[in-house]
Amino acid sequence: AFSEKGNLIDHQRTHTREKPYQCIQCAKTFSKKSNLKIHQRTHSGDKPYQCCQCAKAFTRKDTLINHERMHTGEKPYQCTKCDKTFSDKSILTKHQRTHTREKPYQCNQCEKVFSQKSNLINHQRTHTGEKPYECSHCDKAFSQKGTLINHQRTHTGEQGVRREILTGSQDLINEELF
């Protein structure tokens, strides 16, 4: 039951996939006006939520809360299969797919399936030939950011392989692998 008619309408849009709110700057559409307003901050650069520990700022309050867990070490989301804990619910959801082997993201060109949306997006570049990651030292371009990072080491002479892990709070964690 919904206490307000607007909440019912918002919920119904999850079924109809209607997205009546459109960003005038990039044409991206949203089912809720509040999500459009949050999105518009990406264009304006407005980041009203600031971490009191490190002063990093965010466009969304929930992203700040997830970030603050990095400082506290809090991991409130636990996998029921293996008891691993996570600071962000979306990371738990991705992790759980390792147990269920669920692959909800399907390529519309070759029907290959993926457990994570980012992997589908990377794969789709094999069909489009898109190479959005350009080397600032030469004229080479790459379809994946990690490939660009490894390539740039040929210019800098840096050793090792670096992996970047995107957390649910949108923070990059760098790991050096030797």
mmCIF file of C-alpha atoms in Angstrom:
data_model
loop_
_atom_site.group_PDB
_atom_site.id
_atom_site.type_symbol
_atom_site.label_atom_id
_atom_site.label_comp_id
_atom_site.label_asym_id
_atom_site.label_seq_id
_atom_site.Cartn_x
_atom_site.Cartn_y
_atom_site.Cartn_z
ATOM 1 C CA ALA A 1 0.000 0.000 0.000
ATOM 2 C CA PHE A 2 1.165 3.522 -0.797
ATOM 3 C CA SER A 3 0.299 6.493 1.406
ATOM 4 C CA GLU A 4 0.627 8.992 -1.441
ATOM 5 C CA LYS A 5 -0.616 8.751 -5.016
ATOM 6 C CA GLY A 6 2.750 9.992 -6.345
ATOM 7 C CA ASN A 7 4.538 7.043 -4.729
ATOM 8 C CA LEU A 8 2.131 4.611 -6.407
ATOM 9 C CA ILE A 9 2.731 6.257 -9.784
ATOM 10 C CA ASP A 10 6.509 6.087 -9.261
ATOM 11 C CA HIS A 11 6.184 2.389 -8.385
ATOM 12 C CA GLN A 12 4.005 1.639 -11.411
ATOM 13 C CA ARG A 13 6.723 3.088 -13.644
ATOM 14 C CA THR A 14 9.022 0.254 -12.532
ATOM 15 C CA HIS A 15 6.598 -2.060 -14.360
ATOM 16 C CA THR A 16 5.817 0.129 -17.386
ATOM 17 C CA ARG A 17 9.401 1.370 -17.720
ATOM 18 C CA GLU A 18 7.998 4.822 -18.467
ATOM 19 C CA LYS A 19 10.610 7.562 -18.109
ATOM 20 C CA PRO A 20 8.849 10.904 -18.543
ATOM 21 C CA TYR A 21 11.602 13.114 -17.100
ATOM 22 C CA GLN A 22 14.368 14.044 -19.544
ATOM 23 C CA CYS A 23 17.651 15.850 -18.977
ATOM 24 C CA ILE A 24 17.822 18.847 -21.307
ATOM 25 C CA GLN A 25 21.616 18.637 -21.460
ATOM 26 C CA CYS A 26 22.162 14.998 -22.468
ATOM 27 C CA ALA A 27 18.643 13.627 -23.172
ATOM 28 C CA LYS A 28 18.940 10.852 -20.559
ATOM 29 C CA THR A 29 15.495 9.926 -19.203
ATOM 30 C CA PHE A 30 14.258 9.036 -15.719
ATOM 31 C CA SER A 31 11.154 7.531 -14.142
ATOM 32 C CA LYS A 32 11.325 9.883 -11.140
ATOM 33 C CA LYS A 33 11.775 13.649 -11.068
ATOM 34 C CA SER A 34 14.037 13.301 -8.016
ATOM 35 C CA ASN A 35 16.428 11.062 -9.986
ATOM 36 C CA LEU A 36 16.558 13.655 -12.774
ATOM 37 C CA LYS A 37 17.492 16.338 -10.226
ATOM 38 C CA ILE A 38 20.284 14.160 -8.827
ATOM 39 C CA HIS A 39 21.513 13.432 -12.364
ATOM 40 C CA GLN A 40 21.585 17.136 -13.241
ATOM 41 C CA ARG A 41 24.248 17.597 -10.562
ATOM 42 C CA THR A 42 26.638 15.642 -12.788
ATOM 43 C CA HIS A 43 26.370 18.481 -15.309
ATOM 44 C CA SER A 44 26.454 21.350 -12.806
ATOM 45 C CA GLY A 45 29.244 19.846 -10.699
ATOM 46 C CA ASP A 46 27.151 20.415 -7.560
ATOM 47 C CA LYS A 47 28.284 18.027 -4.810
ATOM 48 C CA PRO A 48 26.367 18.989 -1.659
ATOM 49 C CA TYR A 49 27.334 15.947 0.440
ATOM 50 C CA GLN A 50 30.842 16.116 1.905
ATOM 51 C CA CYS A 51 32.786 13.549 3.936
ATOM 52 C CA CYS A 52 33.861 15.022 7.274
ATOM 53 C CA GLN A 53 36.902 12.703 7.381
ATOM 54 C CA CYS A 54 38.575 13.457 4.046
ATOM 55 C CA ALA A 55 36.482 16.293 2.534
ATOM 56 C CA LYS A 56 35.603 14.316 -0.605
ATOM 57 C CA ALA A 57 32.229 15.504 -1.926
ATOM 58 C CA PHE A 58 29.368 13.630 -3.596
ATOM 59 C CA THR A 59 26.229 14.357 -5.592
ATOM 60 C CA ARG A 60 24.140 11.860 -3.599
ATOM 61 C CA LYS A 61 23.713 11.296 0.131
ATOM 62 C CA ASP A 62 23.674 7.494 -0.187
ATOM 63 C CA THR A 63 26.994 7.619 -2.044
ATOM 64 C CA LEU A 64 28.480 9.635 0.830
ATOM 65 C CA ILE A 65 27.180 7.068 3.343
ATOM 66 C CA ASN A 66 28.783 4.223 1.366
ATOM 67 C CA HIS A 67 32.037 6.205 1.147
ATOM 68 C CA GLU A 68 32.090 6.859 4.901
ATOM 69 C CA ARG A 69 32.019 3.098 5.478
ATOM 70 C CA MET A 70 35.473 2.983 3.887
ATOM 71 C CA HIS A 71 36.738 5.075 6.822
ATOM 72 C CA THR A 72 34.851 3.157 9.519
ATOM 73 C CA GLY A 73 35.326 -0.322 8.062
ATOM 74 C CA GLU A 74 31.605 -1.012 8.519
ATOM 75 C CA LYS A 75 30.312 -3.824 6.293
ATOM 76 C CA PRO A 76 26.612 -4.262 7.082
ATOM 77 C CA TYR A 77 25.694 -6.423 4.064
ATOM 78 C CA GLN A 78 26.407 -10.146 4.486
ATOM 79 C CA CYS A 79 26.214 -12.924 1.920
ATOM 80 C CA THR A 80 23.950 -15.718 3.132
ATOM 81 C CA LYS A 81 25.921 -18.334 1.176
ATOM 82 C CA CYS A 82 29.499 -17.707 2.321
ATOM 83 C CA ASP A 83 29.258 -15.077 5.105
ATOM 84 C CA LYS A 84 31.438 -12.516 3.289
ATOM 85 C CA THR A 85 30.495 -8.967 4.233
ATOM 86 C CA PHE A 86 30.311 -5.821 2.127
ATOM 87 C CA SER A 87 30.075 -2.092 2.702
ATOM 88 C CA ASP A 88 27.645 -1.581 -0.170
ATOM 89 C CA LYS A 89 24.472 -3.484 -1.043
ATOM 90 C CA SER A 90 25.144 -3.304 -4.785
ATOM 91 C CA ILE A 91 28.519 -5.027 -4.306
ATOM 92 C CA LEU A 92 26.775 -7.780 -2.318
ATOM 93 C CA THR A 93 24.281 -8.199 -5.170
ATOM 94 C CA LYS A 94 27.123 -8.560 -7.694
ATOM 95 C CA HIS A 95 28.925 -10.996 -5.373
ATOM 96 C CA GLN A 96 25.816 -13.165 -4.966
ATOM 97 C CA ARG A 97 25.823 -13.771 -8.709
ATOM 98 C CA THR A 98 29.039 -15.765 -8.206
ATOM 99 C CA HIS A 99 26.936 -18.267 -6.246
ATOM 100 C CA THR A 100 23.823 -18.236 -8.446
ATOM 101 C CA ARG A 101 25.742 -17.934 -11.710
ATOM 102 C CA GLU A 102 23.037 -15.455 -12.759
ATOM 103 C CA LYS A 103 23.922 -13.494 -15.885
ATOM 104 C CA PRO A 104 21.147 -10.954 -16.404
ATOM 105 C CA TYR A 105 22.923 -8.790 -19.005
ATOM 106 C CA GLN A 106 22.688 -10.061 -22.586
ATOM 107 C CA CYS A 107 24.346 -8.695 -25.707
ATOM 108 C CA ASN A 108 21.719 -7.821 -28.311
ATOM 109 C CA GLN A 109 24.122 -8.623 -31.157
ATOM 110 C CA CYS A 110 25.528 -12.047 -30.286
ATOM 111 C CA GLU A 111 23.426 -13.075 -27.254
ATOM 112 C CA LYS A 112 26.460 -13.567 -25.009
ATOM 113 C CA VAL A 113 25.490 -13.055 -21.349
ATOM 114 C CA PHE A 114 27.246 -11.341 -18.441
ATOM 115 C CA SER A 115 26.849 -11.113 -14.685
ATOM 116 C CA GLN A 116 27.753 -7.404 -14.603
ATOM 117 C CA LYS A 117 26.528 -4.538 -16.758
ATOM 118 C CA SER A 118 30.035 -3.073 -17.052
ATOM 119 C CA ASN A 119 31.252 -6.344 -18.615
ATOM 120 C CA LEU A 120 28.428 -6.187 -21.170
ATOM 121 C CA ILE A 121 29.342 -2.591 -22.054
ATOM 122 C CA ASN A 122 33.002 -3.571 -22.530
ATOM 123 C CA HIS A 123 31.961 -6.561 -24.661
ATOM 124 C CA GLN A 124 29.677 -4.475 -26.869
ATOM 125 C CA ARG A 125 32.703 -2.465 -27.944
ATOM 126 C CA THR A 126 33.944 -5.581 -29.776
ATOM 127 C CA HIS A 127 30.936 -5.135 -32.076
ATOM 128 C CA THR A 128 31.020 -1.344 -32.400
ATOM 129 C CA GLY A 129 34.791 -0.927 -32.564
ATOM 130 C CA GLU A 130 34.479 1.950 -30.084
ATOM 131 C CA LYS A 131 37.766 2.866 -28.403
ATOM 132 C CA PRO A 132 36.979 5.652 -25.928
ATOM 133 C CA TYR A 133 40.248 5.459 -23.956
ATOM 134 C CA GLU A 134 42.966 7.447 -25.728
ATOM 135 C CA CYS A 135 46.628 7.503 -24.780
ATOM 136 C CA SER A 136 47.868 10.990 -23.939
ATOM 137 C CA HIS A 137 51.411 10.042 -25.057
ATOM 138 C CA CYS A 138 50.676 8.660 -28.534
ATOM 139 C CA ASP A 139 47.807 8.213 -30.978
ATOM 140 C CA LYS A 140 46.670 4.783 -29.744
ATOM 141 C CA ALA A 141 43.156 4.223 -28.375
ATOM 142 C CA PHE A 142 41.645 1.303 -26.474
ATOM 143 C CA SER A 143 38.240 -0.211 -25.804
ATOM 144 C CA GLN A 144 38.954 -0.795 -22.101
ATOM 145 C CA LYS A 145 40.425 1.522 -19.475
ATOM 146 C CA GLY A 146 42.650 -1.201 -17.989
ATOM 147 C CA THR A 147 44.273 -1.833 -21.364
ATOM 148 C CA LEU A 148 45.048 1.882 -21.691
ATOM 149 C CA ILE A 149 46.583 1.972 -18.193
ATOM 150 C CA ASN A 150 48.823 -1.000 -18.985
ATOM 151 C CA HIS A 151 49.772 0.548 -22.350
ATOM 152 C CA GLN A 152 50.740 3.848 -20.724
ATOM 153 C CA ARG A 153 53.387 1.973 -18.752
ATOM 154 C CA THR A 154 55.285 1.518 -22.019
ATOM 155 C CA HIS A 155 55.759 5.289 -21.962
ATOM 156 C CA THR A 156 56.438 5.690 -18.228
ATOM 157 C CA GLY A 157 58.480 2.521 -17.663
ATOM 158 C CA GLU A 158 56.344 1.651 -14.633
ATOM 159 C CA GLN A 159 56.413 -2.019 -13.639
ATOM 160 C CA GLY A 160 53.674 -4.313 -12.393
ATOM 161 C CA VAL A 161 50.059 -4.627 -13.337
ATOM 162 C CA ARG A 162 47.468 -2.412 -11.706
ATOM 163 C CA ARG A 163 43.843 -3.353 -11.273
ATOM 164 C CA GLU A 164 41.247 -0.746 -10.490
ATOM 165 C CA ILE A 165 38.245 -1.951 -8.560
ATOM 166 C CA LEU A 166 35.154 0.215 -8.689
ATOM 167 C CA THR A 167 33.314 0.081 -5.399
ATOM 168 C CA GLY A 168 29.668 0.818 -4.957
ATOM 169 C CA SER A 169 30.546 4.229 -3.597
ATOM 170 C CA GLN A 170 32.225 5.037 -6.914
ATOM 171 C CA ASP A 171 35.672 5.182 -5.333
ATOM 172 C CA LEU A 172 38.531 3.571 -7.190
ATOM 173 C CA ILE A 173 40.683 1.196 -5.197
ATOM 174 C CA ASN A 174 44.034 0.503 -6.812
ATOM 175 C CA GLU A 175 45.780 -2.783 -6.258
ATOM 176 C CA GLU A 176 49.348 -3.408 -7.346
ATOM 177 C CA LEU A 177 49.884 -6.971 -8.519
ATOM 178 C CA PHE A 178 53.419 -8.301 -8.952
#
